[in-house]
CSV table of C-alpha atoms in Angstrom, one decimal:
chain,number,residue,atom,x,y,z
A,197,UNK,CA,12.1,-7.9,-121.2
A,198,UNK,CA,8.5,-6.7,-121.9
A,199,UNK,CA,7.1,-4.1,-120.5
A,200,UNK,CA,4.5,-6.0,-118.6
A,201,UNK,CA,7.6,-8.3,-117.0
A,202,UNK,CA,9.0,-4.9,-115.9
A,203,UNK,CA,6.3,-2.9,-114.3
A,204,UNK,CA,5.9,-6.9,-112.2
A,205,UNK,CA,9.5,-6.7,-111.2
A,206,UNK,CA,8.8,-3.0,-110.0
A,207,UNK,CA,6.1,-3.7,-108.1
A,208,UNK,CA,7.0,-6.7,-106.5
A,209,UNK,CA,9.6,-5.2,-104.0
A,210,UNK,CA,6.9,-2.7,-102.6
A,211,UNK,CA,5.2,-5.5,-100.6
A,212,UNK,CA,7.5,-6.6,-98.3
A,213,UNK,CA,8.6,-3.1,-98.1
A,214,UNK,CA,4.8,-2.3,-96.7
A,215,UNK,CA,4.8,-5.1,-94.4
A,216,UNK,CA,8.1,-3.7,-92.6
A,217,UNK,CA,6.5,-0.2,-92.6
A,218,UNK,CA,3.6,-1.8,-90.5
A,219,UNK,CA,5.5,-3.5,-88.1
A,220,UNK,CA,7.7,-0.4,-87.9
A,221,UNK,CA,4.5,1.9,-86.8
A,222,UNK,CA,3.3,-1.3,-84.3
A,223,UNK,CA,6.2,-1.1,-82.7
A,224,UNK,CA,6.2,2.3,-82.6
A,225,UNK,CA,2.6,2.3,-80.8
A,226,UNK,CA,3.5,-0.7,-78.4
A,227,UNK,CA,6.9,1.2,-77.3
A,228,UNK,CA,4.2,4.3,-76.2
A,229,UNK,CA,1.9,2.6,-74.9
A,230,UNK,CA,4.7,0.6,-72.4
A,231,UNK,CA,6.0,4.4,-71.7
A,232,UNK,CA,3.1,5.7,-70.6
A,233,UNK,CA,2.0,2.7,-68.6
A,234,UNK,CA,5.6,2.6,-67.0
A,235,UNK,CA,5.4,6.4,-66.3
A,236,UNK,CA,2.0,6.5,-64.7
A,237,UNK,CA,3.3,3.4,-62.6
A,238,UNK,CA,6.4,5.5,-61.3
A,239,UNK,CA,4.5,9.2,-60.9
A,240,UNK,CA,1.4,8.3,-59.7
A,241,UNK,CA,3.0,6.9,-56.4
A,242,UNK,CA,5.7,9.3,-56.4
A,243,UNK,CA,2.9,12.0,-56.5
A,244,UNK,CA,1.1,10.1,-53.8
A,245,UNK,CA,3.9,10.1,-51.5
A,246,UNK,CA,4.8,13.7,-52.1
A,247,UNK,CA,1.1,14.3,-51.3
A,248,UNK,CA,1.2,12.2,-48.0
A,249,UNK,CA,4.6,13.8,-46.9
A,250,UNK,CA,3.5,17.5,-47.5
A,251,UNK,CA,-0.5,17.1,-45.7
A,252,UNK,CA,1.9,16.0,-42.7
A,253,UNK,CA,3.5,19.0,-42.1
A,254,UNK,CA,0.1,20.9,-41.9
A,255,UNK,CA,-1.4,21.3,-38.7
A,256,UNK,CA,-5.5,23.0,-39.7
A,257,UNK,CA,-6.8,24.1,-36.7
A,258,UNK,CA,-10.3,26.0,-37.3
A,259,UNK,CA,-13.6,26.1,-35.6
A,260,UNK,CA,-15.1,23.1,-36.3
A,261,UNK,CA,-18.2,21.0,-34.6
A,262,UNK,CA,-16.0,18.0,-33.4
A,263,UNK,CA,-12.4,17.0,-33.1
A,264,UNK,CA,-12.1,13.0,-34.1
A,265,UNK,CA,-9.3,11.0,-32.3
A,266,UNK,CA,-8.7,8.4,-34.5
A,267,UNK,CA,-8.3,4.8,-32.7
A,268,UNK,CA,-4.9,2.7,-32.0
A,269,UNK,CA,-3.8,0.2,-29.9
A,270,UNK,CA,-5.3,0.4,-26.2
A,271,UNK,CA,-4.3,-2.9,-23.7
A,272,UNK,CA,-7.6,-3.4,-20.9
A,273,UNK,CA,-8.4,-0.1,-21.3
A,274,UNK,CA,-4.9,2.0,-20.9
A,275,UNK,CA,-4.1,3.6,-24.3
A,276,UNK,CA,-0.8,2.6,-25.9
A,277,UNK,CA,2.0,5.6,-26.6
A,278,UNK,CA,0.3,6.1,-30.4
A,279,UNK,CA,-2.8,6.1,-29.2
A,280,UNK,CA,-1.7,8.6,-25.7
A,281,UNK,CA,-0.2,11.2,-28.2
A,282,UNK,CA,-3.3,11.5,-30.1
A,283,UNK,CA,-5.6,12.1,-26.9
A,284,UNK,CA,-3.0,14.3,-25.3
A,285,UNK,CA,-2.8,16.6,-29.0
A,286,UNK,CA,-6.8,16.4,-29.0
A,287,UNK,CA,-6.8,17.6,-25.5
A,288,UNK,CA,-4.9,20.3,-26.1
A,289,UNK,CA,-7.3,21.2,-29.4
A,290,UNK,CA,-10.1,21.3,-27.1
A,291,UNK,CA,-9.0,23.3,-24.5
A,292,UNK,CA,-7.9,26.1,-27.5
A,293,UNK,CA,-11.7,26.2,-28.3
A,294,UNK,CA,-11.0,24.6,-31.3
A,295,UNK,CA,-14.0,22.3,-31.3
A,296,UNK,CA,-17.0,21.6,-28.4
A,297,UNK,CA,-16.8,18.2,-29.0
A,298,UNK,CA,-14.2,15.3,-28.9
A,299,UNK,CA,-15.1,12.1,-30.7
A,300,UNK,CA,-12.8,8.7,-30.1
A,301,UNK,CA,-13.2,6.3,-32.2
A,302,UNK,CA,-12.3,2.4,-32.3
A,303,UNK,CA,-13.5,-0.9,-32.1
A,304,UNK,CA,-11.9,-4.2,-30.0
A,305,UNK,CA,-9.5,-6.0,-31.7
A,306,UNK,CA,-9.4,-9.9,-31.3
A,307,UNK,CA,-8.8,-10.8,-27.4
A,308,UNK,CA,-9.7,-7.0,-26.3
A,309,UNK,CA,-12.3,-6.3,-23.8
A,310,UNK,CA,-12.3,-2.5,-23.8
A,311,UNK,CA,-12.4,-0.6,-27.0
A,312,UNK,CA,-10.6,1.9,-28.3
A,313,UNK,CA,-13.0,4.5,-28.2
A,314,UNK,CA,-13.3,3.5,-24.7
A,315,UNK,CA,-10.4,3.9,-23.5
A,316,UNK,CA,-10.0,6.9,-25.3
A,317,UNK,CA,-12.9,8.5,-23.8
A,318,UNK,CA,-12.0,7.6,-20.5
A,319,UNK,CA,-8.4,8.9,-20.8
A,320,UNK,CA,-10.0,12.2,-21.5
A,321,UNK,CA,-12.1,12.3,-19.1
A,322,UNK,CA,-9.6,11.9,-16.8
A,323,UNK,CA,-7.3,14.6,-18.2
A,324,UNK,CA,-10.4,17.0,-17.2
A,325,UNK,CA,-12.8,17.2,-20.4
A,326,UNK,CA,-16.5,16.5,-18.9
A,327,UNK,CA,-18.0,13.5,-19.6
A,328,UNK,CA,-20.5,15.2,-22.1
A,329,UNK,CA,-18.2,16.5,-24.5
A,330,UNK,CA,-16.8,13.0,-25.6
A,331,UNK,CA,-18.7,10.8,-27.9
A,332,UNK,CA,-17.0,7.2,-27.9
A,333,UNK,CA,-18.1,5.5,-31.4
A,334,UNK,CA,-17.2,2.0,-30.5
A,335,UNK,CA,-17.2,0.9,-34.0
A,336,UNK,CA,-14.6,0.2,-36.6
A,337,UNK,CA,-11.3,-2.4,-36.7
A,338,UNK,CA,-9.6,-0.3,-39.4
A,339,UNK,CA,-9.5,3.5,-40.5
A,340,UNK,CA,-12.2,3.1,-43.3
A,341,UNK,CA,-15.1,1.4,-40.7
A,342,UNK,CA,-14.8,3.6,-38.0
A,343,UNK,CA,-15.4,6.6,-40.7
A,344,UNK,CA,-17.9,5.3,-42.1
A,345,UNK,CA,-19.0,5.0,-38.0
A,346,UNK,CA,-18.1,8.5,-37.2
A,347,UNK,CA,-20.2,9.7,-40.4
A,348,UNK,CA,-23.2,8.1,-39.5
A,349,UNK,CA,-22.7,10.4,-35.6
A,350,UNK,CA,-22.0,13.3,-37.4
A,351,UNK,CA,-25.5,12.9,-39.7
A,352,UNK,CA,-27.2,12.0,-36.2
A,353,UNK,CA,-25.9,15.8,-34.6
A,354,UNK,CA,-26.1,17.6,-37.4
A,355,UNK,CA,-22.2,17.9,-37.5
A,356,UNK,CA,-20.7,19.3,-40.8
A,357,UNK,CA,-17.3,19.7,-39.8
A,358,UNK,CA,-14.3,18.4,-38.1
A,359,UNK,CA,-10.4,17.9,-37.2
A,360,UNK,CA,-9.0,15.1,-37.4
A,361,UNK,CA,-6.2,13.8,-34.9
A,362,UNK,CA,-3.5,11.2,-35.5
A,363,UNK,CA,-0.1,10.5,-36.7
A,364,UNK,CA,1.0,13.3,-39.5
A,365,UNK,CA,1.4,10.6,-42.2
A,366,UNK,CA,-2.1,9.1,-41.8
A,367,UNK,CA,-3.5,12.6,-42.3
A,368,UNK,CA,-4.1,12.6,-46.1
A,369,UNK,CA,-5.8,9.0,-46.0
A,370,UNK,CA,-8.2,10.0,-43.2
A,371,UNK,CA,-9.4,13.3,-44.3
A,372,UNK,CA,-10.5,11.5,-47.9
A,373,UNK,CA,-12.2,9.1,-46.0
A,374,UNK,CA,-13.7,11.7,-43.6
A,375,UNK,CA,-14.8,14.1,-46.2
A,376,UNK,CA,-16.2,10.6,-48.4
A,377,UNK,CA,-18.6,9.9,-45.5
A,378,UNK,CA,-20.1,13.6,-45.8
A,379,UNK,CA,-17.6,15.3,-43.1
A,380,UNK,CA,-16.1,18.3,-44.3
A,381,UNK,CA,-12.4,17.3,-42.4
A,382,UNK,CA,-8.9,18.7,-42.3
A,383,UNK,CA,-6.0,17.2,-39.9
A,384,UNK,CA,-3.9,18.3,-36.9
A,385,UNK,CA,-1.8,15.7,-36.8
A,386,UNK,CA,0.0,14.5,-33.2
A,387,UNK,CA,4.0,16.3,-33.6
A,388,UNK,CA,5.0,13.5,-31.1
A,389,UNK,CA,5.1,10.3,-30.0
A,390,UNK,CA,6.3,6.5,-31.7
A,391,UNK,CA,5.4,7.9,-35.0
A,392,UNK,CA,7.9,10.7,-35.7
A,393,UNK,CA,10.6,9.0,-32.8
A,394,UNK,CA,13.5,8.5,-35.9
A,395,UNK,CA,14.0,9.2,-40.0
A,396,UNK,CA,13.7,5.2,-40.6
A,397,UNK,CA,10.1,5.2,-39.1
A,398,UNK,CA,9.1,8.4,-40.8
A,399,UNK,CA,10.0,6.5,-44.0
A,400,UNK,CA,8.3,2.8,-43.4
A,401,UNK,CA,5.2,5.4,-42.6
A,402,UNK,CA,5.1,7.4,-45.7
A,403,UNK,CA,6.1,4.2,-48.3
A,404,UNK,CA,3.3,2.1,-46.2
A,405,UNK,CA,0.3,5.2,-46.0
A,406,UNK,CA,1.3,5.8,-50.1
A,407,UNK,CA,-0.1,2.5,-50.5
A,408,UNK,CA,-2.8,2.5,-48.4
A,409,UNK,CA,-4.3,6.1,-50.3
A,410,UNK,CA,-3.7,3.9,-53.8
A,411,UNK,CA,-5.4,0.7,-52.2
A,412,UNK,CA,-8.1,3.3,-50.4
A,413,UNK,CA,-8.3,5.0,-54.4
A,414,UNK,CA,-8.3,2.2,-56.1
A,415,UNK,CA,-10.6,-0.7,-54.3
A,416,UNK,CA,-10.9,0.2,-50.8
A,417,UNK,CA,-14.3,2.3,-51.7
A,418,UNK,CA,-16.5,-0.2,-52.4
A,419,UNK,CA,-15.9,-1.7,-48.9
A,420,UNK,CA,-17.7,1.5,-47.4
A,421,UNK,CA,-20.5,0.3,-49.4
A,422,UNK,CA,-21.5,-2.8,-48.4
């Protein structure tokens, strides 16, 4: 054999050899890439939920200029038990000086005739708090609307800050909303009511409000926009 036959033979193996070695490091890459993807996908909510479980245990009660009542179900003008527990905790908020001001918030859902800044507003008014210290803002069908509502009163006043009322695991959610429509917010969230009544509803609330942060994170921004 020549020595040109044998440096051919030699070098002949080595491409196949480089081929394997490229489709090694590819996979290599592609199994990364599907770990970090599958990781983010598992923390991220895991995070979330941790997040939304532990800004439910707080209860932030400084001065502020308003304390906002987040809406829920009302039927002709009587406020359903999530809804009560809220006005009854902002009630008690007020008369500990916490804030001057008490702002309900909620629009009419389909087939309503009263909203729920309404009938929020006229619950309080009839647990004792006068008539001037409760702004109704009659606007909203979900949590984003009626913030960006309640933003657009605060500008109005001159308001800066506030203390947000309703159920503990829809605290983290609404004070990112809040503070996005230029309120400087924390939560003291209701420690009764519907909403903490067993373990199986805490649950449903913290796996439901985990995805409504993400959604909120995620798309629910641009809504506020338009």
């Amino acid at each position: 054999m020549s020595r040109q036959d044998e440096g051919a033979e030699a070098a002949g193996p080595a491409r196949p050899g480089r081929r394997r070695g490229g489709r090694s490091r590819f996979l290599v890459w592609t199994g990364r890439v599907l770990f970090v993807v599958i990781a983010v996908g598992v923390l991220t909510p895991l995070t979330v939920g941790w997040r939304v479980w532990y800004e439910a245990r707080q209860d932030h009660r400084p001065k502020s200029d308003a304390i906002i009542v987040l809406g829920a179900a009302q039927y002709d003008g009587r406020p359903s038990p999530y809804l009560e527990y809220r006005l009854r905790h902002a009630f008690e908020l007020y008369t500990d000086k916490v804030a001057p001001k008490i702002v309900t918030v909620g629009g009419k859902q389909t087939g309503d005739r009263v909203t729920e800044a309404a009938a929020g507003r006229s619950f309080l008014i009839r647990l004792g708090v006068p008539a001037g210290d409760v702004v109704a803002v009659e606007t909203g069908r979900d949590t984003l609307q009626s913030m960006v509502a309640v933003g657009k009163t605060y500008k109005e006043n001159g308001w800066k800050t506030g203390v947000v009322v309703t159920d503990p695991w829809h605290s983290l959610r609404s004070q990112k909303m809040a503070s996005e429509n230029g309120i400087k917010a924390v939560s003291s969230p209701t420690r009764s009511g519907p909403s903490v009544l067993t373990r199986d509803t805490q649950m449903h609330s913290i796996v439901r409000e985990t995805g409504g942060y993400l959604y909120y994170v995620l798309l629910g921004r641009s809504r506020a926009k338009t």
